[in-house]
CSV table of C-alpha atoms and ligand atoms in Angstrom, one decimal:
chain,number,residue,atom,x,y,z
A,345,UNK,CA,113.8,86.8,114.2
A,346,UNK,CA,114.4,90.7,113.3
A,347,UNK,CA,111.0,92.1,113.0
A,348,UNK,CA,110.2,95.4,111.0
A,349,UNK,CA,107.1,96.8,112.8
A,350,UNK,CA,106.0,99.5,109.9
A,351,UNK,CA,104.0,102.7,112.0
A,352,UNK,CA,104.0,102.9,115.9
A,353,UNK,CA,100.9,104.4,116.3
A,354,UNK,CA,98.0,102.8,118.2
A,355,UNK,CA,98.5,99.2,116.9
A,356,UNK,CA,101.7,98.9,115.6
A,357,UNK,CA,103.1,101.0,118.9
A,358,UNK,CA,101.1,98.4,121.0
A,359,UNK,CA,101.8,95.2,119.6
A,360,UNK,CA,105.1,96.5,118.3
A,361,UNK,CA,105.9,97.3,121.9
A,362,UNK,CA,104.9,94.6,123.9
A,363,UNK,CA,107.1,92.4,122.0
A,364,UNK,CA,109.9,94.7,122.4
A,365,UNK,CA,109.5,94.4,125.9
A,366,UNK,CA,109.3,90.9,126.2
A,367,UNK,CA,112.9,91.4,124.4
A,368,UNK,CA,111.9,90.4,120.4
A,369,UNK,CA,114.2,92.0,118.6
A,370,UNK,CA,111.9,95.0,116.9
A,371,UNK,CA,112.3,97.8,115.1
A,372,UNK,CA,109.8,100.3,114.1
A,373,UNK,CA,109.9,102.4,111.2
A,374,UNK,CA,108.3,105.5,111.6
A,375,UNK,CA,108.4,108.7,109.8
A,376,UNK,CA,110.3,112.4,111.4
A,377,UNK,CA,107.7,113.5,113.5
A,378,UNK,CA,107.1,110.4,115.4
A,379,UNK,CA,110.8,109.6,115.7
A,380,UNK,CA,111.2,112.6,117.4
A,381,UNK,CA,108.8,112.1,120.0
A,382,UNK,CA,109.9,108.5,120.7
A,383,UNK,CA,113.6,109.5,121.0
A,384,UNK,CA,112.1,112.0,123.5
A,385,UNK,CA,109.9,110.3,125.4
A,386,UNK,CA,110.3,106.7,124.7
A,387,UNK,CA,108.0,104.7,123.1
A,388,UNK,CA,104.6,104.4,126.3
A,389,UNK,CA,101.8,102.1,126.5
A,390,UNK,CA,99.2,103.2,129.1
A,391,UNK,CA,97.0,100.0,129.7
A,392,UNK,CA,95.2,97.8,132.1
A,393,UNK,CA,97.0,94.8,131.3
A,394,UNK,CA,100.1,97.3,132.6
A,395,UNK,CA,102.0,99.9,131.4
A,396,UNK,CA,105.2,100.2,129.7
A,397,UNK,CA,107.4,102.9,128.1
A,398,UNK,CA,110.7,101.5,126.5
A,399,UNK,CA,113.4,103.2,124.0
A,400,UNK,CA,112.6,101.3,120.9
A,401,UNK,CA,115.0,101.0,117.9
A,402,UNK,CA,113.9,103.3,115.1
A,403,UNK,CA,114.6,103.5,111.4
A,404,UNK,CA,113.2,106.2,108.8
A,405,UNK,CA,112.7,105.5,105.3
A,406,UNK,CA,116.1,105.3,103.4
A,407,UNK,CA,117.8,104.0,106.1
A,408,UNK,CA,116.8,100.1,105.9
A,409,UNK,CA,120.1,98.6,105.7
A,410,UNK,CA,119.1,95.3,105.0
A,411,UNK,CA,115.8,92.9,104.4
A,412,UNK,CA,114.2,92.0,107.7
A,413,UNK,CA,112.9,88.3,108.7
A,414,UNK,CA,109.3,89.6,109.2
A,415,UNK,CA,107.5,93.1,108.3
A,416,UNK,CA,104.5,93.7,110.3
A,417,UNK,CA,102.2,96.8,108.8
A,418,UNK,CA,100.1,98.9,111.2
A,419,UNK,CA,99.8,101.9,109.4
A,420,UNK,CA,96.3,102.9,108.2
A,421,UNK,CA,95.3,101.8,105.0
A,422,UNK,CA,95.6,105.4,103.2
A,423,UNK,CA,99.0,105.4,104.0
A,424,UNK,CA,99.9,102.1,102.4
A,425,UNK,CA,101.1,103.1,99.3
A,426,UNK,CA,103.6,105.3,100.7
A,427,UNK,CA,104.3,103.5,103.2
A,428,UNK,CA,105.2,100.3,101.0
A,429,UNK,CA,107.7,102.4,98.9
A,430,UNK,CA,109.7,103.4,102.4
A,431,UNK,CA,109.9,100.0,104.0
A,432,UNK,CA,110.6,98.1,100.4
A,433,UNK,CA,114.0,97.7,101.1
A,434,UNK,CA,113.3,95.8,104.4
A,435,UNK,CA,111.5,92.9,102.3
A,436,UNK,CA,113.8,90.3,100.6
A,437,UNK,CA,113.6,87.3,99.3
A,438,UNK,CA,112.7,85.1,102.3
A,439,UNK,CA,110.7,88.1,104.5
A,440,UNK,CA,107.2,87.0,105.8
A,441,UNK,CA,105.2,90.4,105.3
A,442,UNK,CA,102.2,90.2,108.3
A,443,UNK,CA,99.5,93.0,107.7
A,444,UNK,CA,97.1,94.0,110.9
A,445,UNK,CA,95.2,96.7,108.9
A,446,UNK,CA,91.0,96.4,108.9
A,447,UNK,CA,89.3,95.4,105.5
A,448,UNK,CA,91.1,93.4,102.8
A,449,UNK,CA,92.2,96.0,99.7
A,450,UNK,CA,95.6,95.9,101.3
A,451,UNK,CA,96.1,92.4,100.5
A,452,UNK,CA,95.6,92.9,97.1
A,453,UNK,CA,97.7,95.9,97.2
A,454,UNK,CA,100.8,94.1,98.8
A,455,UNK,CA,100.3,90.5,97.0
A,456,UNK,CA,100.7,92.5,93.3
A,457,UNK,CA,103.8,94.9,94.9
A,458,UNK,CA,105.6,92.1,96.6
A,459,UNK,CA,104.2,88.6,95.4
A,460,UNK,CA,101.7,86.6,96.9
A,461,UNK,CA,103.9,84.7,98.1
A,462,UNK,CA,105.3,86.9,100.5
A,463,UNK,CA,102.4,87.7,102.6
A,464,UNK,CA,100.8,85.8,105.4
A,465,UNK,CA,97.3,86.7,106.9
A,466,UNK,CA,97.1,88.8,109.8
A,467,UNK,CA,94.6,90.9,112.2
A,468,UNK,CA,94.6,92.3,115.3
A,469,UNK,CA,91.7,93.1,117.8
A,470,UNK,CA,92.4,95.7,119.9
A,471,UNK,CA,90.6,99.4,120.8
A,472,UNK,CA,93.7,101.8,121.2
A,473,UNK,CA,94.1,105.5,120.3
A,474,UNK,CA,97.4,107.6,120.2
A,475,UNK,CA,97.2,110.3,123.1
A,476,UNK,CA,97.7,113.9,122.8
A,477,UNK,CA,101.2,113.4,124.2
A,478,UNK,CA,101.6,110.3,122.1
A,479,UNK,CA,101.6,107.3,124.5
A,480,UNK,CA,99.4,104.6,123.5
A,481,UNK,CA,96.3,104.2,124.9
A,482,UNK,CA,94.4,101.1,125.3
A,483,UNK,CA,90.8,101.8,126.2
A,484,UNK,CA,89.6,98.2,126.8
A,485,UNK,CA,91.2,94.9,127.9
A,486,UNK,CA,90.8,92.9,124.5
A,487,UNK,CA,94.6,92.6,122.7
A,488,UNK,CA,94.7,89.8,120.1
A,489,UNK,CA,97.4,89.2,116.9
A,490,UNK,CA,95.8,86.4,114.7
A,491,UNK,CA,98.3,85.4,111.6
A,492,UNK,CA,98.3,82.5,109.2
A,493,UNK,CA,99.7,81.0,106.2
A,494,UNK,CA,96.6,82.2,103.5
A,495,UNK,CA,95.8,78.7,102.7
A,496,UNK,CA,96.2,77.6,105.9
A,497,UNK,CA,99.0,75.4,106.1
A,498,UNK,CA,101.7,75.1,108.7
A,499,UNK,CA,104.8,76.0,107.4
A,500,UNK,CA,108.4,76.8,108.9
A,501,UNK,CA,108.2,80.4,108.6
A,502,UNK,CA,104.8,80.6,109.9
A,503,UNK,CA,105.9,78.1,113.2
A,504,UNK,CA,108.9,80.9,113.3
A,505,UNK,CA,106.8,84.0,113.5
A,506,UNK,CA,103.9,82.4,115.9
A,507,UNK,CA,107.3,81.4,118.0
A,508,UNK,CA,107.9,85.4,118.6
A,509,UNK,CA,104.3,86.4,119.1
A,510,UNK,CA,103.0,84.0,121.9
A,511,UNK,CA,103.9,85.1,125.7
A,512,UNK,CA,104.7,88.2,125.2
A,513,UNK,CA,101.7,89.8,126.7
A,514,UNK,CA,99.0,89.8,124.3
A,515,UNK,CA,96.6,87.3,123.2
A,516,UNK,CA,98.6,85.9,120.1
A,517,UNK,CA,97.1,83.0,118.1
A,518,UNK,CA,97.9,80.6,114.8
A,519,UNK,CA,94.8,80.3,112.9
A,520,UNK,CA,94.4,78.2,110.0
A,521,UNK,CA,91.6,80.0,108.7
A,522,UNK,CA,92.9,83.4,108.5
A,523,UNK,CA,91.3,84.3,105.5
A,524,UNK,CA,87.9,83.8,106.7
A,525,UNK,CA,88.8,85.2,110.0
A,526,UNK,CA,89.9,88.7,107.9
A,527,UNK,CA,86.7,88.3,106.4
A,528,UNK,CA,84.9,87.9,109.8
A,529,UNK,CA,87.2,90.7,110.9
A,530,UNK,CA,85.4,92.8,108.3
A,531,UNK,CA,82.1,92.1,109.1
A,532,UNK,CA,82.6,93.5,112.4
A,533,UNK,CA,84.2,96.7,111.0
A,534,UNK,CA,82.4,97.7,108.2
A,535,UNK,CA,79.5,97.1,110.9
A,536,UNK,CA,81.0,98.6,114.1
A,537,UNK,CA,82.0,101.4,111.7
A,538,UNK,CA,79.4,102.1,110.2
A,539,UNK,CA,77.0,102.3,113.1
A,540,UNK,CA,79.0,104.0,115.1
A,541,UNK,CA,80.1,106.9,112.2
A,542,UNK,CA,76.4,106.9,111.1
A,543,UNK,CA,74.9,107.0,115.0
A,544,UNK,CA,78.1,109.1,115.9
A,545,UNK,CA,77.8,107.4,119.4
A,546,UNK,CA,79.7,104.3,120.9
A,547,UNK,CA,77.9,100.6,121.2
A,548,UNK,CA,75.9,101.2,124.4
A,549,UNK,CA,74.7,104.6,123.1
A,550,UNK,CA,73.3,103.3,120.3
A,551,UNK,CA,71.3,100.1,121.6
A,552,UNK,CA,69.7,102.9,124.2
A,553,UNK,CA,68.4,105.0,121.2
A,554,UNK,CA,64.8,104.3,119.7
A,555,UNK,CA,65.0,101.8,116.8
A,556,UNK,CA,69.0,101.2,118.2
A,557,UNK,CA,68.9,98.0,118.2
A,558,UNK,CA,66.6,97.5,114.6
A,559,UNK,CA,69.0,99.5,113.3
A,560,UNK,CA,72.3,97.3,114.3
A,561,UNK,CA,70.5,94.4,113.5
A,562,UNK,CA,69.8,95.1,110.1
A,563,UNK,CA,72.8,96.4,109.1
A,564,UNK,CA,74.3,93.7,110.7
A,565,UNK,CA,72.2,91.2,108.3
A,566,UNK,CA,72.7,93.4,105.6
A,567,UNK,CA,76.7,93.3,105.9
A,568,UNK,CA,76.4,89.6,107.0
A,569,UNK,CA,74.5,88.9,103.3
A,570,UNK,CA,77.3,91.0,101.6
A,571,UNK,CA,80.2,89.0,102.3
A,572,UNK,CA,78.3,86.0,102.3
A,573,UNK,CA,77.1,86.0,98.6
A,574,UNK,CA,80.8,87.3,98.2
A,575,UNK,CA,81.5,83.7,99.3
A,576,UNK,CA,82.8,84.5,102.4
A,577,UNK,CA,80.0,83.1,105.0
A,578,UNK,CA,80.8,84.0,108.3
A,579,UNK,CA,80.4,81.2,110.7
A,580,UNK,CA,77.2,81.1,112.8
A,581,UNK,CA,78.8,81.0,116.0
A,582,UNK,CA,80.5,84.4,115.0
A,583,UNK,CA,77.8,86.1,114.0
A,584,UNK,CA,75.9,85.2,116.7
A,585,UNK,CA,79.4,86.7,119.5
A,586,UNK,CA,79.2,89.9,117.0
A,587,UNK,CA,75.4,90.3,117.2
A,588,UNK,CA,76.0,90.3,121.6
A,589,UNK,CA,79.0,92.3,121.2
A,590,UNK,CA,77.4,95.3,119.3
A,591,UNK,CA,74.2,94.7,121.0
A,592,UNK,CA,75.5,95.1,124.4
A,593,UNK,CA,74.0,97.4,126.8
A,594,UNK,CA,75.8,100.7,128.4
A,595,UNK,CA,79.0,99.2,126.0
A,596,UNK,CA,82.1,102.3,125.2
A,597,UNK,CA,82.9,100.0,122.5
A,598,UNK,CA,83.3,102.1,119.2
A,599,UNK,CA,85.5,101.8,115.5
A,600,UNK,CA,88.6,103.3,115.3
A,601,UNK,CA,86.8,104.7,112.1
A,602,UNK,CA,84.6,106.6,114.5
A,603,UNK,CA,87.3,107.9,116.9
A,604,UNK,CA,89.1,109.5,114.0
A,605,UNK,CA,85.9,110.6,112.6
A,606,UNK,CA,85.4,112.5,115.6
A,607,UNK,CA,88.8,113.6,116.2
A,608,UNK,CA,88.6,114.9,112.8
A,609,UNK,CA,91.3,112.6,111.3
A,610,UNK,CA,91.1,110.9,108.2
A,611,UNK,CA,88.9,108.1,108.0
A,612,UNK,CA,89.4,104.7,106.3
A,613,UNK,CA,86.5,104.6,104.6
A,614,UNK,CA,87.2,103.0,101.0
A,615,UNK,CA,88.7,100.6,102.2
A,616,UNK,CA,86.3,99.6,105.1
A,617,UNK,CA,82.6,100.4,103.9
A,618,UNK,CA,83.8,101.5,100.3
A,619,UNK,CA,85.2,98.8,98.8
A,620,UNK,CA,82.7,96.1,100.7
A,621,UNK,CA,80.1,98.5,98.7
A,622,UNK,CA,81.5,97.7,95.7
A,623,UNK,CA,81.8,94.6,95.5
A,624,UNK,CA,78.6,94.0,97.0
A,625,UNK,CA,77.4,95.7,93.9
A,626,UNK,CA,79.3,93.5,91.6
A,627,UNK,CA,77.8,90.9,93.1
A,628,UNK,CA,74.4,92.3,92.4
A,629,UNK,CA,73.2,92.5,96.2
A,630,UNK,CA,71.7,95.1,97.3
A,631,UNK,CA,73.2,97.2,100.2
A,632,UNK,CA,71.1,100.3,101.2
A,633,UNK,CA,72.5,100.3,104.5
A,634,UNK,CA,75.7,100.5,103.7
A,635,UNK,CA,75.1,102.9,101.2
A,636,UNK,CA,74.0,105.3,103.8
A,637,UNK,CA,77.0,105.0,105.5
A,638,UNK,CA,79.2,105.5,102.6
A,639,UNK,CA,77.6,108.3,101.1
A,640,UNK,CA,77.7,110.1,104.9
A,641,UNK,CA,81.6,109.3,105.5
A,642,UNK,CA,82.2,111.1,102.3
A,643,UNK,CA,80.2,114.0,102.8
A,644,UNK,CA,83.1,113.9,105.9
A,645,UNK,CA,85.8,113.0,103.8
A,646,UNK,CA,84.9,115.8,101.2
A,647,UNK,CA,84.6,118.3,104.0
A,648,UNK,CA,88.1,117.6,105.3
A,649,UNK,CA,89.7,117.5,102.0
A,650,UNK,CA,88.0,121.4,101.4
A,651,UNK,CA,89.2,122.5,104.8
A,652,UNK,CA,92.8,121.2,104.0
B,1485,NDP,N1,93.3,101.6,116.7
B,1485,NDP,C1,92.6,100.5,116.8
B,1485,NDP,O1,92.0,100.4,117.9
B,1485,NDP,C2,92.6,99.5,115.8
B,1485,NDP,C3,93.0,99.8,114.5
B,1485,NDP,N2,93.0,98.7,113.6
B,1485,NDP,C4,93.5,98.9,112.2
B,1485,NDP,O2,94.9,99.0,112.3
B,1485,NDP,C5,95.4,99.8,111.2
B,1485,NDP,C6,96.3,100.8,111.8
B,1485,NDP,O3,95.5,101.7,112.7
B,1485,NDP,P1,96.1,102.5,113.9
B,1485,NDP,O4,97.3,101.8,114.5
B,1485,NDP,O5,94.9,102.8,114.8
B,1485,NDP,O6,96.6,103.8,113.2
B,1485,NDP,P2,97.5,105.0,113.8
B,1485,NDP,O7,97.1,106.2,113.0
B,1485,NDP,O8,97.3,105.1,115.3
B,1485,NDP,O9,98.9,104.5,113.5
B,1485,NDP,C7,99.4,104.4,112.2
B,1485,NDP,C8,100.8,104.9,112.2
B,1485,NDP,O10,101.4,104.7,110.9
B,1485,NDP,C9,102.3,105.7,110.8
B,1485,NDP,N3,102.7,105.8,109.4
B,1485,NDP,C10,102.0,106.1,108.3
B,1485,NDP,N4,102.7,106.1,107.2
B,1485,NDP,C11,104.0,105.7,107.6
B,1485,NDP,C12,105.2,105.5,106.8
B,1485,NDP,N5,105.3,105.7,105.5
B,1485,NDP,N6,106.2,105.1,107.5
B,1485,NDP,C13,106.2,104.9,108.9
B,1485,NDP,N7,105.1,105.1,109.6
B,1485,NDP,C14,104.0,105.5,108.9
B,1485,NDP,C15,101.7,106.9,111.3
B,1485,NDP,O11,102.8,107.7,111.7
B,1485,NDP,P3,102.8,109.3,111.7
B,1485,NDP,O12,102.8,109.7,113.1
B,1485,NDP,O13,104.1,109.6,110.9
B,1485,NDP,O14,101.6,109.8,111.0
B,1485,NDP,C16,100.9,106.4,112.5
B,1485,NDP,O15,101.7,106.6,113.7
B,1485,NDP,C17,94.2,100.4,110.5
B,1485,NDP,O16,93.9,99.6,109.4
B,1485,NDP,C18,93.1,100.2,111.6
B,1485,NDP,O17,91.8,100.1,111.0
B,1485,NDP,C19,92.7,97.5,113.9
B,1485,NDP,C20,92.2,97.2,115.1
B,1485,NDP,C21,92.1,98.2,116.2
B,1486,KPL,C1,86.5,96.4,115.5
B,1486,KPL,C2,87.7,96.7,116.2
B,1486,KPL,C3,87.4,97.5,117.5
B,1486,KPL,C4,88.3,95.4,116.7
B,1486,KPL,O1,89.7,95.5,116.9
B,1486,KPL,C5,88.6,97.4,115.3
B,1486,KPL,O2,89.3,96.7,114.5
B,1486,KPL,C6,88.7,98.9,115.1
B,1486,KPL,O3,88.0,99.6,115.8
B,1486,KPL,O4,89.5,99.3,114.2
């Protein structure tokens, strides 16, 4: 299978990677910059489950010379629209498109560029950061790619595809509820992200402030309610793994979102606290919490876009 991994940043460099080194045949595309620095230094992963630094094969946009068999996206979700004009050549007509990006905008976005029909679900959970010399980082020990057919049936191509992705070195798993599991997925986000962003302080910093844990919990509830009168109910069992996660003592676990946010980086707000606002209010439930968080990522996002 000739995979397109789009971005090799944190995730897509990662994932992307490991399955190159397991000898998939992968190809990232990736814009000047970064194709510089991996022609230089080759394309390293710096993590406890070992590291790794290959050559990978590169393309820029324009140079797709044909469609690819799958095209896995990893860049953030404010780069999408550009990045779905560079790497529209790579998609023909049988080409499985597998997104790993946080919220669920982008499937919208891709389903009306490319067809429904096209796309499979996808997430990944993993905490990784691009270095100041570029290698990629993993900061904890969790790796997993989750994909699916949307409905949830098995089907050739998705059989093909789960074929590449298990043994390679990272927890890879066929769901057949990857829809709700993107929807779980987003529970924990807009949560982890919006504690963290709000707090400006990892897991274990917060549930060691006063009123830490209240805090989690109810926005944890409040989120929870969201996507459940969205129709989404997240399964109990879940909830109850998320509630431990982010309520776990001396934890470094943070968002992305926050890292960024910190780092000074754009954020993907819209698409992760945003848009879950939003249709919340649509859905005439009330999110203060959320609100909060909103409203204080684009007080950020504002900043950054004056200071540009
Ligand atoms: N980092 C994490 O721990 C996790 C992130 N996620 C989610 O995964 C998604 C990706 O995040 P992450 O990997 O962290 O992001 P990064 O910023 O680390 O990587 C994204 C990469 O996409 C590249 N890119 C952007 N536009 C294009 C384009 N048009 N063509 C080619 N490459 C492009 C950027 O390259 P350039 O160098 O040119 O800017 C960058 O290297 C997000 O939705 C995030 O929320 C999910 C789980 C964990
Ligand atoms: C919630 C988490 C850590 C899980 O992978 C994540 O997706 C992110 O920080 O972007």
């Amino acid at each position: 299978m000739r995979l397109l991994v789009v971005g090799a940043g944190a995730t897509g460099g990662y994932f992307g990677g490991r399955l190159a080194a397991a000898g998939r045949d992968v190809t990232f595309l990736v814009r000047s910059a970064r194709a510089k620095q991996l022609a230089a230094d080759g394309l390293r992963i710096i993590s406890p489950h070992g590291d790794a630094t290959l050559t990978p094969k590169l393309v820029t946009a324009g140079t797709i010379a044909a469609p690819f068999d799958a095209v896995v996206i990893t860049v953030k979700a404010y780069s999408l629209a550009a990045a779905i004009e560079d790497f529209a050549p790579a998609v023909g007509p049988d080409t499985v498109i597998v997104p790993a990006l946080n919220g669920m905008r982008h499937m919208d976005v891709l389903a009306a560029r490319f067809g429904a029909g096209a796309l499979v679900g996808g997430l990944c959970k993993i905490a990784a950061a691009l270095d100041p010399s570029g290698a990629i980082k993993q900061l904890s020990g969790f790796h997993d790619f989750v994909y699916g057919e949307r409905d949830g049936n098995d089907t050739a191509r998705i059989r093909a595809l789960d074929a590449e992705m298990v043994g390679v070195g990272f927890d890879a798993r066929l769901s057949s509820r990857i829809e709700s599991e993107m929807w779980e997925k987003w529970v924990m986000m807009a949560t982890l992200g919006g504690v963290t962003c709000l707090m400006r302080g990892a897991v274990g910093e917060i549930e060691a402030a006063i009123g830490g844990r209240e805090f989690v919990q109810a926005f944890l509830d409040e989120v929870v309610a969201a996507v459940s009168a969205l129709g989404h109910v997240p399964g109990h069992d879940f909830v109850a793994a998320l509630k431990t996660i982010l309520l776990a003592k001396n934890s470094a676990l943070a968002a992305s979102m926050y890292r960024d946010l910190v780092q000074g980086n754009p954020i993907e707000a819209d698409q992760i606290i945003g848009d879950l606002l939003a249709r919340a209010a649509k859905a005439g439930v009330k999110t203060p919490l959320l609100a909060t968080a909103y409203a204080a990522l684009c007080v950020y996002q504002n900043r950054l876009a004056a200071t540009a």
